[in-house]
Amino acid sequence: MTQRLQTFRHDSSGGIHSVPSHERRPVLELKGAERYYGETVALHPTDLAIAEGKTTALIGPSGCGKSTMLRLMAGLITPTAGSVLFNGRPVTPETVHAIRRKIGYVVQEGGLFPHMTAAHNVTLVARHLGWDPGPINARLNNLLQLVGMTSDHLARYPSRLSGGQRQRVSLMRALFLDPDVLLLDEPLGALDPMIRYDLQEELRAIFRKLQKTVIVVTHDMAEAAFLGDTIVLLKSGRVVQHSTMGDMLALPANPFVTAFLRAQRAVPQPEIV
Ligand code: ADP
Ligand code: MG
């Protein structure tokens, strides 16, 4: 097996980024991107490159700017300063609509419309774009298989689905137009532990099958390590480290990284007598 060579790069926000020697072309990039809400700095000037075809886990304490970063990448908000690039081209008011169709986005809490059936939620944008019923049904069946659901589920309103089923429907909706990039904001945050465990397995299998560029937000380090090829750790609106989990353990950028890793409690093991 060939050894992966790693180099390290300091960015403008002071974080350490490990860069694999065979780094792929970035699909999404933040270049000095900064975002204020009134007086609040949600994101300090940040440089970040998201590699193509990989899963990046975005993690950090509540309020550290994870959702802000995802909304900037989805083109839903604009940076106060700096820029967001998609496939090397800046996201501008002129390009944002075309780019948004190439990005599937699942908002925190799933964001399904409660007054529409699951099927209507999933097909909403395609119908708006004038797709014919034939291709819509073909795509629906394809996605049902992918997420392991049946057409019976799709006839229901979101309130008649379980939390895990709602997340699957949100994922189908985000994937409907076959986007290049999938952004998921805490997709498993509201689920109970056993359903969460199963869905983590399913999501990872789906990401591997689709080979898309995925950015998934979580506040759980084990989940980030399980789903992410690389991890971006944020603190107070700054990237603290962007690296593999192995590098975070072996080469933490600062004491916060180690403290954050330690703050995840493991299940006690039974004592062997
Ligand atoms: P996270 O997703 O990591 O919990 P957010 O990106 O939602 O964090 O928020 C980062 C910071 O920006 C927080 O201080 C939050 O209160 C603030 N913020 C986020 N969205 C808004 C908004 N629409 N209006 C005002 N402040 C906001
Ligand atoms: Mg959030």
PDB file of C-alpha atoms and ligand atoms in Angstrom:
ATOM      1  CA  MET A   1       0.000   0.000   0.000  1.00  0.00           C
ATOM      2  CA  THR A   2       1.336   3.425  -0.862  1.00  0.00           C
ATOM      3  CA  GLN A   3       1.738   5.883   1.961  1.00  0.00           C
ATOM      4  CA  ARG A   4      -0.239   9.096   1.656  1.00  0.00           C
ATOM      5  CA  LEU A   5       2.010  12.109   1.949  1.00  0.00           C
ATOM      6  CA  GLN A   6       0.552  15.026   3.853  1.00  0.00           C
ATOM      7  CA  THR A   7       1.610  18.633   3.800  1.00  0.00           C
ATOM      8  CA  PHE A   8       0.336  21.332   6.109  1.00  0.00           C
ATOM      9  CA  ARG A   9      -0.894  24.775   5.247  1.00  0.00           C
ATOM     10  CA  HIS A  10      -1.793  27.704   7.470  1.00  0.00           C
ATOM     11  CA  ASP A  11      -4.800  29.686   6.346  1.00  0.00           C
ATOM     12  CA  SER A  12      -5.747  33.310   6.915  1.00  0.00           C
ATOM     13  CA  SER A  13      -7.918  32.424   9.906  1.00  0.00           C
ATOM     14  CA  GLY A  14      -5.000  30.698  11.611  1.00  0.00           C
ATOM     15  CA  GLY A  15      -6.235  27.107  11.301  1.00  0.00           C
ATOM     16  CA  ILE A  16      -4.062  24.222  10.178  1.00  0.00           C
ATOM     17  CA  HIS A  17      -5.209  22.322   7.103  1.00  0.00           C
ATOM     18  CA  SER A  18      -3.748  19.000   6.097  1.00  0.00           C
ATOM     19  CA  VAL A  19      -3.652  18.669   2.343  1.00  0.00           C
ATOM     20  CA  PRO A  20      -3.279  15.233   0.760  1.00  0.00           C
ATOM     21  CA  SER A  21      -0.563  15.294  -1.912  1.00  0.00           C
ATOM     22  CA  HIS A  22      -3.084  14.081  -4.516  1.00  0.00           C
ATOM     23  CA  GLU A  23      -5.687  16.721  -3.551  1.00  0.00           C
ATOM     24  CA  ARG A  24      -8.680  16.688  -5.889  1.00  0.00           C
ATOM     25  CA  ARG A  25     -10.085  19.726  -7.639  1.00  0.00           C
ATOM     26  CA  PRO A  26     -12.132  21.805  -5.184  1.00  0.00           C
ATOM     27  CA  VAL A  27     -15.844  21.971  -6.027  1.00  0.00           C
ATOM     28  CA  LEU A  28     -16.687  24.582  -3.435  1.00  0.00           C
ATOM     29  CA  GLU A  29     -14.323  27.191  -2.084  1.00  0.00           C
ATOM     30  CA  LEU A  30     -14.574  29.970   0.444  1.00  0.00           C
ATOM     31  CA  LYS A  31     -12.074  32.759  -0.234  1.00  0.00           C
ATOM     32  CA  GLY A  32     -11.806  35.121   2.678  1.00  0.00           C
ATOM     33  CA  ALA A  33     -15.546  34.590   3.123  1.00  0.00           C
ATOM     34  CA  GLU A  34     -16.937  36.418   6.125  1.00  0.00           C
ATOM     35  CA  ARG A  35     -20.509  36.759   7.358  1.00  0.00           C
ATOM     36  CA  TYR A  36     -22.049  39.144   9.857  1.00  0.00           C
ATOM     37  CA  TYR A  37     -25.604  39.221  11.175  1.00  0.00           C
ATOM     38  CA  GLY A  38     -25.923  42.812  12.386  1.00  0.00           C
ATOM     39  CA  GLU A  39     -23.116  43.114  14.932  1.00  0.00           C
ATOM     40  CA  THR A  40     -22.661  39.352  15.303  1.00  0.00           C
ATOM     41  CA  VAL A  41     -19.789  37.711  13.417  1.00  0.00           C
ATOM     42  CA  ALA A  42     -21.131  34.295  12.403  1.00  0.00           C
ATOM     43  CA  LEU A  43     -18.049  33.530  10.265  1.00  0.00           C
ATOM     44  CA  HIS A  44     -14.664  35.268  10.404  1.00  0.00           C
ATOM     45  CA  PRO A  45     -12.756  35.600   7.084  1.00  0.00           C
ATOM     46  CA  THR A  46     -12.321  31.978   6.024  1.00  0.00           C
ATOM     47  CA  ASP A  47     -10.460  30.104   3.291  1.00  0.00           C
ATOM     48  CA  LEU A  48     -11.724  26.582   2.736  1.00  0.00           C
ATOM     49  CA  ALA A  49     -11.605  24.199  -0.235  1.00  0.00           C
ATOM     50  CA  ILE A  50     -13.981  21.245  -0.469  1.00  0.00           C
ATOM     51  CA  ALA A  51     -12.592  18.342  -2.527  1.00  0.00           C
ATOM     52  CA  GLU A  52     -14.663  16.701  -5.246  1.00  0.00           C
ATOM     53  CA  GLY A  53     -16.309  13.340  -4.654  1.00  0.00           C
ATOM     54  CA  LYS A  54     -15.443  13.224  -0.959  1.00  0.00           C
ATOM     55  CA  THR A  55     -17.513  13.541   2.198  1.00  0.00           C
ATOM     56  CA  THR A  56     -16.564  16.434   4.453  1.00  0.00           C
ATOM     57  CA  ALA A  57     -17.972  16.532   7.981  1.00  0.00           C
ATOM     58  CA  LEU A  58     -18.486  20.014   9.425  1.00  0.00           C
ATOM     59  CA  ILE A  59     -18.395  19.968  13.197  1.00  0.00           C
ATOM     60  CA  GLY A  60     -18.184  22.322  16.164  1.00  0.00           C
ATOM     61  CA  PRO A  61     -20.107  23.599  19.180  1.00  0.00           C
ATOM     62  CA  SER A  62     -23.574  25.102  18.839  1.00  0.00           C
ATOM     63  CA  GLY A  63     -23.455  28.620  17.368  1.00  0.00           C
ATOM     64  CA  CYS A  64     -19.931  28.221  15.886  1.00  0.00           C
ATOM     65  CA  GLY A  65     -21.142  28.988  12.334  1.00  0.00           C
ATOM     66  CA  LYS A  66     -21.811  25.551  10.786  1.00  0.00           C
ATOM     67  CA  SER A  67     -25.222  26.418   9.330  1.00  0.00           C
ATOM     68  CA  THR A  68     -23.943  29.827   8.211  1.00  0.00           C
ATOM     69  CA  MET A  69     -21.127  28.145   6.297  1.00  0.00           C
ATOM     70  CA  LEU A  70     -23.551  25.717   4.668  1.00  0.00           C
ATOM     71  CA  ARG A  71     -25.989  28.507   3.696  1.00  0.00           C
ATOM     72  CA  LEU A  72     -23.123  30.464   2.143  1.00  0.00           C
ATOM     73  CA  MET A  73     -22.106  27.404   0.108  1.00  0.00           C
ATOM     74  CA  ALA A  74     -25.696  26.797  -0.962  1.00  0.00           C
ATOM     75  CA  GLY A  75     -25.943  30.407  -2.169  1.00  0.00           C
ATOM     76  CA  LEU A  76     -28.834  31.108   0.198  1.00  0.00           C
ATOM     77  CA  ILE A  77     -26.977  33.967   1.876  1.00  0.00           C
ATOM     78  CA  THR A  78     -24.141  36.089   0.536  1.00  0.00           C
ATOM     79  CA  PRO A  79     -20.844  36.755   2.312  1.00  0.00           C
ATOM     80  CA  THR A  80     -20.471  40.169   3.951  1.00  0.00           C
ATOM     81  CA  ALA A  81     -16.940  40.138   2.476  1.00  0.00           C
ATOM     82  CA  GLY A  82     -14.909  37.667   0.415  1.00  0.00           C
ATOM     83  CA  SER A  83     -16.372  35.171  -2.019  1.00  0.00           C
ATOM     84  CA  VAL A  84     -17.769  31.680  -2.544  1.00  0.00           C
ATOM     85  CA  LEU A  85     -16.627  29.764  -5.635  1.00  0.00           C
ATOM     86  CA  PHE A  86     -18.435  26.844  -7.271  1.00  0.00           C
ATOM     87  CA  ASN A  87     -16.269  24.848  -9.704  1.00  0.00           C
ATOM     88  CA  GLY A  88     -13.818  27.754  -9.712  1.00  0.00           C
ATOM     89  CA  ARG A  89     -16.429  30.401 -10.605  1.00  0.00           C
ATOM     90  CA  PRO A  90     -17.684  32.995  -8.128  1.00  0.00           C
ATOM     91  CA  VAL A  91     -21.278  32.673  -6.964  1.00  0.00           C
ATOM     92  CA  THR A  92     -22.927  35.957  -7.992  1.00  0.00           C
ATOM     93  CA  PRO A  93     -26.560  37.098  -8.309  1.00  0.00           C
ATOM     94  CA  GLU A  94     -26.300  36.165 -12.026  1.00  0.00           C
ATOM     95  CA  THR A  95     -24.940  32.639 -11.476  1.00  0.00           C
ATOM     96  CA  VAL A  96     -26.612  31.690  -8.202  1.00  0.00           C
ATOM     97  CA  HIS A  97     -29.804  30.201  -9.682  1.00  0.00           C
ATOM     98  CA  ALA A  98     -27.993  27.836 -12.063  1.00  0.00           C
ATOM     99  CA  ILE A  99     -25.566  26.847  -9.292  1.00  0.00           C
ATOM    100  CA  ARG A 100     -28.357  26.162  -6.790  1.00  0.00           C
ATOM    101  CA  ARG A 101     -29.770  23.487  -9.108  1.00  0.00           C
ATOM    102  CA  LYS A 102     -26.437  21.679  -8.869  1.00  0.00           C
ATOM    103  CA  ILE A 103     -26.573  21.694  -5.077  1.00  0.00           C
ATOM    104  CA  GLY A 104     -28.926  19.523  -3.044  1.00  0.00           C
ATOM    105  CA  TYR A 105     -29.531  21.004   0.375  1.00  0.00           C
ATOM    106  CA  VAL A 106     -31.247  19.492   3.396  1.00  0.00           C
ATOM    107  CA  VAL A 107     -31.887  22.159   6.023  1.00  0.00           C
ATOM    108  CA  GLN A 108     -31.683  21.511   9.752  1.00  0.00           C
ATOM    109  CA  GLU A 109     -34.984  19.787  10.798  1.00  0.00           C
ATOM    110  CA  GLY A 110     -35.489  18.538   7.211  1.00  0.00           C
ATOM    111  CA  GLY A 111     -37.678  21.420   6.054  1.00  0.00           C
ATOM    112  CA  LEU A 112     -40.499  19.374   4.486  1.00  0.00           C
ATOM    113  CA  PHE A 113     -43.692  21.310   3.721  1.00  0.00           C
ATOM    114  CA  PRO A 114     -46.308  19.921   6.149  1.00  0.00           C
ATOM    115  CA  HIS A 115     -49.292  20.577   3.861  1.00  0.00           C
ATOM    116  CA  MET A 116     -47.877  18.470   0.990  1.00  0.00           C
ATOM    117  CA  THR A 117     -47.535  14.694   0.745  1.00  0.00           C
ATOM    118  CA  ALA A 118     -44.015  13.302   0.786  1.00  0.00           C
ATOM    119  CA  ALA A 119     -44.279  12.680  -2.977  1.00  0.00           C
ATOM    120  CA  HIS A 120     -45.259  16.298  -3.610  1.00  0.00           C
ATOM    121  CA  ASN A 121     -42.388  17.506  -1.452  1.00  0.00           C
ATOM    122  CA  VAL A 122     -39.885  15.346  -3.313  1.00  0.00           C
ATOM    123  CA  THR A 123     -41.085  16.295  -6.812  1.00  0.00           C
ATOM    124  CA  LEU A 124     -41.821  19.972  -6.151  1.00  0.00           C
ATOM    125  CA  VAL A 125     -38.870  21.491  -7.989  1.00  0.00           C
ATOM    126  CA  ALA A 126     -39.004  19.062 -10.927  1.00  0.00           C
ATOM    127  CA  ARG A 127     -42.713  19.837 -11.455  1.00  0.00           C
ATOM    128  CA  HIS A 128     -41.919  23.542 -11.205  1.00  0.00           C
ATOM    129  CA  LEU A 129     -39.274  23.050 -13.911  1.00  0.00           C
ATOM    130  CA  GLY A 130     -41.870  21.369 -16.150  1.00  0.00           C
ATOM    131  CA  TRP A 131     -40.671  17.752 -16.027  1.00  0.00           C
ATOM    132  CA  ASP A 132     -43.123  15.231 -17.538  1.00  0.00           C
ATOM    133  CA  PRO A 133     -44.795  12.648 -15.261  1.00  0.00           C
ATOM    134  CA  GLY A 134     -42.851   9.758 -16.870  1.00  0.00           C
ATOM    135  CA  PRO A 135     -39.348  10.931 -15.912  1.00  0.00           C
ATOM    136  CA  ILE A 136     -40.653  12.131 -12.535  1.00  0.00           C
ATOM    137  CA  ASN A 137     -41.988   8.663 -11.694  1.00  0.00           C
ATOM    138  CA  ALA A 138     -38.839   6.967 -12.969  1.00  0.00           C
ATOM    139  CA  ARG A 139     -36.682   9.195 -10.776  1.00  0.00           C
ATOM    140  CA  LEU A 140     -38.996   8.665  -7.792  1.00  0.00           C
ATOM    141  CA  ASN A 141     -38.707   4.882  -8.070  1.00  0.00           C
ATOM    142  CA  ASN A 142     -34.975   5.124  -8.422  1.00  0.00           C
ATOM    143  CA  LEU A 143     -34.678   7.242  -5.271  1.00  0.00           C
ATOM    144  CA  LEU A 144     -37.145   5.083  -3.298  1.00  0.00           C
ATOM    145  CA  GLN A 145     -34.828   2.144  -3.892  1.00  0.00           C
ATOM    146  CA  LEU A 146     -31.796   4.172  -2.911  1.00  0.00           C
ATOM    147  CA  VAL A 147     -33.233   5.221   0.471  1.00  0.00           C
ATOM    148  CA  GLY A 148     -35.142   1.967   1.120  1.00  0.00           C
ATOM    149  CA  MET A 149     -38.722   3.245   1.168  1.00  0.00           C
ATOM    150  CA  THR A 150     -41.947   2.317  -0.624  1.00  0.00           C
ATOM    151  CA  SER A 151     -44.480   4.349  -2.609  1.00  0.00           C
ATOM    152  CA  ASP A 152     -46.905   3.886   0.308  1.00  0.00           C
ATOM    153  CA  HIS A 153     -44.645   6.156   2.384  1.00  0.00           C
ATOM    154  CA  LEU A 154     -44.707   8.806  -0.322  1.00  0.00           C
ATOM    155  CA  ALA A 155     -48.492   9.101  -0.238  1.00  0.00           C
ATOM    156  CA  ARG A 156     -48.327  10.267   3.388  1.00  0.00           C
ATOM    157  CA  TYR A 157     -48.019  13.752   4.831  1.00  0.00           C
ATOM    158  CA  PRO A 158     -44.778  14.374   6.753  1.00  0.00           C
ATOM    159  CA  SER A 159     -46.604  14.268  10.120  1.00  0.00           C
ATOM    160  CA  ARG A 160     -47.553  10.632   9.369  1.00  0.00           C
ATOM    161  CA  LEU A 161     -43.930   9.581   8.879  1.00  0.00           C
ATOM    162  CA  SER A 162     -41.335   8.728  11.539  1.00  0.00           C
ATOM    163  CA  GLY A 163     -38.314  10.985  12.052  1.00  0.00           C
ATOM    164  CA  GLY A 164     -36.075   8.606  10.122  1.00  0.00           C
ATOM    165  CA  GLN A 165     -38.554   8.380   7.244  1.00  0.00           C
ATOM    166  CA  ARG A 166     -38.834  12.177   7.100  1.00  0.00           C
ATOM    167  CA  GLN A 167     -35.056  12.410   6.798  1.00  0.00           C
ATOM    168  CA  ARG A 168     -35.108   9.895   3.938  1.00  0.00           C
ATOM    169  CA  VAL A 169     -37.770  11.972   2.178  1.00  0.00           C
ATOM    170  CA  SER A 170     -35.703  15.149   2.673  1.00  0.00           C
ATOM    171  CA  LEU A 171     -32.725  13.317   1.184  1.00  0.00           C
ATOM    172  CA  MET A 172     -34.805  12.203  -1.820  1.00  0.00           C
ATOM    173  CA  ARG A 173     -35.923  15.782  -2.376  1.00  0.00           C
ATOM    174  CA  ALA A 174     -32.334  17.054  -2.220  1.00  0.00           C
ATOM    175  CA  LEU A 175     -31.171  14.370  -4.684  1.00  0.00           C
ATOM    176  CA  PHE A 176     -34.055  14.664  -7.146  1.00  0.00           C
ATOM    177  CA  LEU A 177     -32.267  16.835  -9.723  1.00  0.00           C
ATOM    178  CA  ASP A 178     -29.099  14.720  -9.392  1.00  0.00           C
ATOM    179  CA  PRO A 179     -26.988  17.536  -7.932  1.00  0.00           C
ATOM    180  CA  ASP A 180     -23.174  17.584  -8.002  1.00  0.00           C
ATOM    181  CA  VAL A 181     -23.009  18.540  -4.348  1.00  0.00           C
ATOM    182  CA  LEU A 182     -25.101  17.474  -1.378  1.00  0.00           C
ATOM    183  CA  LEU A 183     -25.251  19.673   1.727  1.00  0.00           C
ATOM    184  CA  LEU A 184     -26.853  18.186   4.838  1.00  0.00           C
ATOM    185  CA  ASP A 185     -27.390  20.255   7.989  1.00  0.00           C
ATOM    186  CA  GLU A 186     -27.476  17.944  11.034  1.00  0.00           C
ATOM    187  CA  PRO A 187     -29.541  15.326   9.164  1.00  0.00           C
ATOM    188  CA  LEU A 188     -29.551  12.933  12.115  1.00  0.00           C
ATOM    189  CA  GLY A 189     -29.628  15.454  14.972  1.00  0.00           C
ATOM    190  CA  ALA A 190     -33.225  14.904  16.057  1.00  0.00           C
ATOM    191  CA  LEU A 191     -33.300  11.096  15.884  1.00  0.00           C
ATOM    192  CA  ASP A 192     -33.181   8.652  18.764  1.00  0.00           C
ATOM    193  CA  PRO A 193     -29.911   6.700  19.145  1.00  0.00           C
ATOM    194  CA  MET A 194     -30.869   3.399  17.499  1.00  0.00           C
ATOM    195  CA  ILE A 195     -32.507   4.966  14.467  1.00  0.00           C
ATOM    196  CA  ARG A 196     -29.569   7.319  14.243  1.00  0.00           C
ATOM    197  CA  TYR A 197     -27.122   4.417  14.290  1.00  0.00           C
ATOM    198  CA  ASP A 198     -28.941   2.673  11.411  1.00  0.00           C
ATOM    199  CA  LEU A 199     -29.250   5.862   9.372  1.00  0.00           C
ATOM    200  CA  GLN A 200     -25.542   6.633   9.817  1.00  0.00           C
ATOM    201  CA  GLU A 201     -24.810   3.262   8.183  1.00  0.00           C
ATOM    202  CA  GLU A 202     -27.325   3.925   5.403  1.00  0.00           C
ATOM    203  CA  LEU A 203     -26.083   7.444   4.731  1.00  0.00           C
ATOM    204  CA  ARG A 204     -22.491   6.291   4.478  1.00  0.00           C
ATOM    205  CA  ALA A 205     -23.493   3.538   2.046  1.00  0.00           C
ATOM    206  CA  ILE A 206     -25.476   6.059  -0.039  1.00  0.00           C
ATOM    207  CA  PHE A 207     -22.578   8.559  -0.111  1.00  0.00           C
ATOM    208  CA  ARG A 208     -20.190   5.808  -1.244  1.00  0.00           C
ATOM    209  CA  LYS A 209     -22.577   4.593  -3.906  1.00  0.00           C
ATOM    210  CA  LEU A 210     -23.283   8.059  -5.334  1.00  0.00           C
ATOM    211  CA  GLN A 211     -19.654   9.273  -5.153  1.00  0.00           C
ATOM    212  CA  LYS A 212     -20.905  12.854  -4.871  1.00  0.00           C
ATOM    213  CA  THR A 213     -19.303  15.718  -3.035  1.00  0.00           C
ATOM    214  CA  VAL A 214     -21.057  15.739   0.342  1.00  0.00           C
ATOM    215  CA  ILE A 215     -20.813  18.176   3.238  1.00  0.00           C
ATOM    216  CA  VAL A 216     -22.572  16.978   6.341  1.00  0.00           C
ATOM    217  CA  VAL A 217     -22.977  19.026   9.519  1.00  0.00           C
ATOM    218  CA  THR A 218     -22.969  17.261  12.850  1.00  0.00           C
ATOM    219  CA  HIS A 219     -22.065  18.059  16.448  1.00  0.00           C
ATOM    220  CA  ASP A 220     -21.076  14.477  17.168  1.00  0.00           C
ATOM    221  CA  MET A 221     -17.395  13.620  16.648  1.00  0.00           C
ATOM    222  CA  ALA A 222     -18.014   9.881  16.257  1.00  0.00           C
ATOM    223  CA  GLU A 223     -20.559  10.637  13.538  1.00  0.00           C
ATOM    224  CA  ALA A 224     -18.137  13.044  11.839  1.00  0.00           C
ATOM    225  CA  ALA A 225     -15.392  10.406  11.883  1.00  0.00           C
ATOM    226  CA  PHE A 226     -17.774   7.712  10.650  1.00  0.00           C
ATOM    227  CA  LEU A 227     -19.218   9.728   7.751  1.00  0.00           C
ATOM    228  CA  GLY A 228     -16.410  12.102   6.806  1.00  0.00           C
ATOM    229  CA  ASP A 229     -13.313  11.443   4.697  1.00  0.00           C
ATOM    230  CA  THR A 230     -12.114  14.725   6.151  1.00  0.00           C
ATOM    231  CA  ILE A 231     -13.343  16.833   9.042  1.00  0.00           C
ATOM    232  CA  VAL A 232     -13.631  20.620   9.357  1.00  0.00           C
ATOM    233  CA  LEU A 233     -13.689  21.680  12.998  1.00  0.00           C
ATOM    234  CA  LEU A 234     -15.093  25.141  13.683  1.00  0.00           C
ATOM    235  CA  LYS A 235     -14.959  27.248  16.815  1.00  0.00           C
ATOM    236  CA  SER A 236     -16.522  30.709  17.226  1.00  0.00           C
ATOM    237  CA  GLY A 237     -16.746  31.335  13.477  1.00  0.00           C
ATOM    238  CA  ARG A 238     -13.242  30.114  12.604  1.00  0.00           C
ATOM    239  CA  VAL A 239     -11.872  26.899  11.100  1.00  0.00           C
ATOM    240  CA  VAL A 240      -9.620  25.419  13.747  1.00  0.00           C
ATOM    241  CA  GLN A 241      -8.535  22.358  11.770  1.00  0.00           C
ATOM    242  CA  HIS A 242      -9.354  20.755   8.414  1.00  0.00           C
ATOM    243  CA  SER A 243      -7.882  17.279   8.265  1.00  0.00           C
ATOM    244  CA  THR A 244      -8.579  13.595   8.592  1.00  0.00           C
ATOM    245  CA  MET A 245      -9.654  12.263  11.980  1.00  0.00           C
ATOM    246  CA  GLY A 246      -6.292  10.521  12.254  1.00  0.00           C
ATOM    247  CA  ASP A 247      -4.457  13.835  11.895  1.00  0.00           C
ATOM    248  CA  MET A 248      -6.751  15.497  14.425  1.00  0.00           C
ATOM    249  CA  LEU A 249      -5.757  12.860  16.960  1.00  0.00           C
ATOM    250  CA  ALA A 250      -2.067  12.754  16.041  1.00  0.00           C
ATOM    251  CA  LEU A 251      -1.475  16.414  15.129  1.00  0.00           C
ATOM    252  CA  PRO A 252      -4.098  18.586  16.836  1.00  0.00           C
ATOM    253  CA  ALA A 253      -3.871  22.219  15.701  1.00  0.00           C
ATOM    254  CA  ASN A 254      -4.340  23.513  19.245  1.00  0.00           C
ATOM    255  CA  PRO A 255      -5.623  22.438  22.695  1.00  0.00           C
ATOM    256  CA  PHE A 256      -9.258  23.087  21.664  1.00  0.00           C
ATOM    257  CA  VAL A 257      -9.084  20.217  19.151  1.00  0.00           C
ATOM    258  CA  THR A 258      -7.923  17.810  21.844  1.00  0.00           C
ATOM    259  CA  ALA A 259     -10.504  19.140  24.313  1.00  0.00           C
ATOM    260  CA  PHE A 260     -13.279  18.768  21.724  1.00  0.00           C
ATOM    261  CA  LEU A 261     -12.222  15.200  20.935  1.00  0.00           C
ATOM    262  CA  ARG A 262     -12.068  14.339  24.644  1.00  0.00           C
ATOM    263  CA  ALA A 263     -15.503  15.814  25.318  1.00  0.00           C
ATOM    264  CA  GLN A 264     -17.186  12.846  23.601  1.00  0.00           C
ATOM    265  CA  ARG A 265     -18.016  10.275  26.262  1.00  0.00           C
ATOM    266  CA  ALA A 266     -17.445   6.609  25.411  1.00  0.00           C
ATOM    267  CA  VAL A 267     -19.695   3.834  26.735  1.00  0.00           C
ATOM    268  CA  PRO A 268     -17.923   2.193  29.744  1.00  0.00           C
ATOM    269  CA  GLN A 269     -16.622  -1.313  29.010  1.00  0.00           C
ATOM    270  CA  PRO A 270     -17.498  -4.159  31.439  1.00  0.00           C
ATOM    271  CA  GLU A 271     -14.597  -5.106  33.702  1.00  0.00           C
ATOM    272  CA  ILE A 272     -12.980  -8.455  32.915  1.00  0.00           C
ATOM    273  CA  VAL A 273     -12.427 -10.411  36.137  1.00  0.00           C
TER     274      VAL A 273
HETATM  275  P1  ADP B   1     -24.393  26.607  14.191  1.00  0.00           P
HETATM  276  O1  ADP B   1     -25.114  26.084  12.995  1.00  0.00           O
HETATM  277  O2  ADP B   1     -22.970  26.179  14.278  1.00  0.00           O
HETATM  278  O3  ADP B   1     -25.117  26.298  15.467  1.00  0.00           O
HETATM  279  P2  ADP B   1     -25.064  29.222  13.097  1.00  0.00           P
HETATM  280  O4  ADP B   1     -24.328  29.318  11.822  1.00  0.00           O
HETATM  281  O5  ADP B   1     -26.531  28.938  13.028  1.00  0.00           O
HETATM  282  O6  ADP B   1     -24.324  28.211  14.072  1.00  0.00           O
HETATM  283  O7  ADP B   1     -24.886  30.592  13.878  1.00  0.00           O
HETATM  284  C1  ADP B   1     -23.635  31.254  14.041  1.00  0.00           C
HETATM  285  C2  ADP B   1     -23.866  32.561  14.775  1.00  0.00           C
HETATM  286  O8  ADP B   1     -24.630  33.446  13.969  1.00  0.00           O
HETATM  287  C3  ADP B   1     -24.635  32.431  16.080  1.00  0.00           C
HETATM  288  O9  ADP B   1     -24.131  33.370  16.984  1.00  0.00           O
HETATM  289  C4  ADP B   1     -26.047  32.745  15.701  1.00  0.00           C
HETATM  290  O10 ADP B   1     -26.761  33.265  16.781  1.00  0.00           O
HETATM  291  C5  ADP B   1     -25.837  33.796  14.608  1.00  0.00           C
HETATM  292  N1  ADP B   1     -26.916  33.762  13.589  1.00  0.00           N
HETATM  293  C6  ADP B   1     -27.157  32.753  12.736  1.00  0.00           C
HETATM  294  N2  ADP B   1     -28.188  33.040  11.929  1.00  0.00           N
HETATM  295  C7  ADP B   1     -28.629  34.271  12.285  1.00  0.00           C
HETATM  296  C8  ADP B   1     -29.661  35.139  11.816  1.00  0.00           C
HETATM  297  N3  ADP B   1     -30.471  34.800  10.809  1.00  0.00           N
HETATM  298  N4  ADP B   1     -29.803  36.333  12.436  1.00  0.00           N
HETATM  299  C9  ADP B   1     -28.984  36.711  13.444  1.00  0.00           C
HETATM  300  N5  ADP B   1     -27.982  35.944  13.924  1.00  0.00           N
HETATM  301  C10 ADP B   1     -27.805  34.740  13.360  1.00  0.00           C
HETATM  302 MG    MG B   2     -26.884  24.937  12.808  1.00  0.00          MG
END
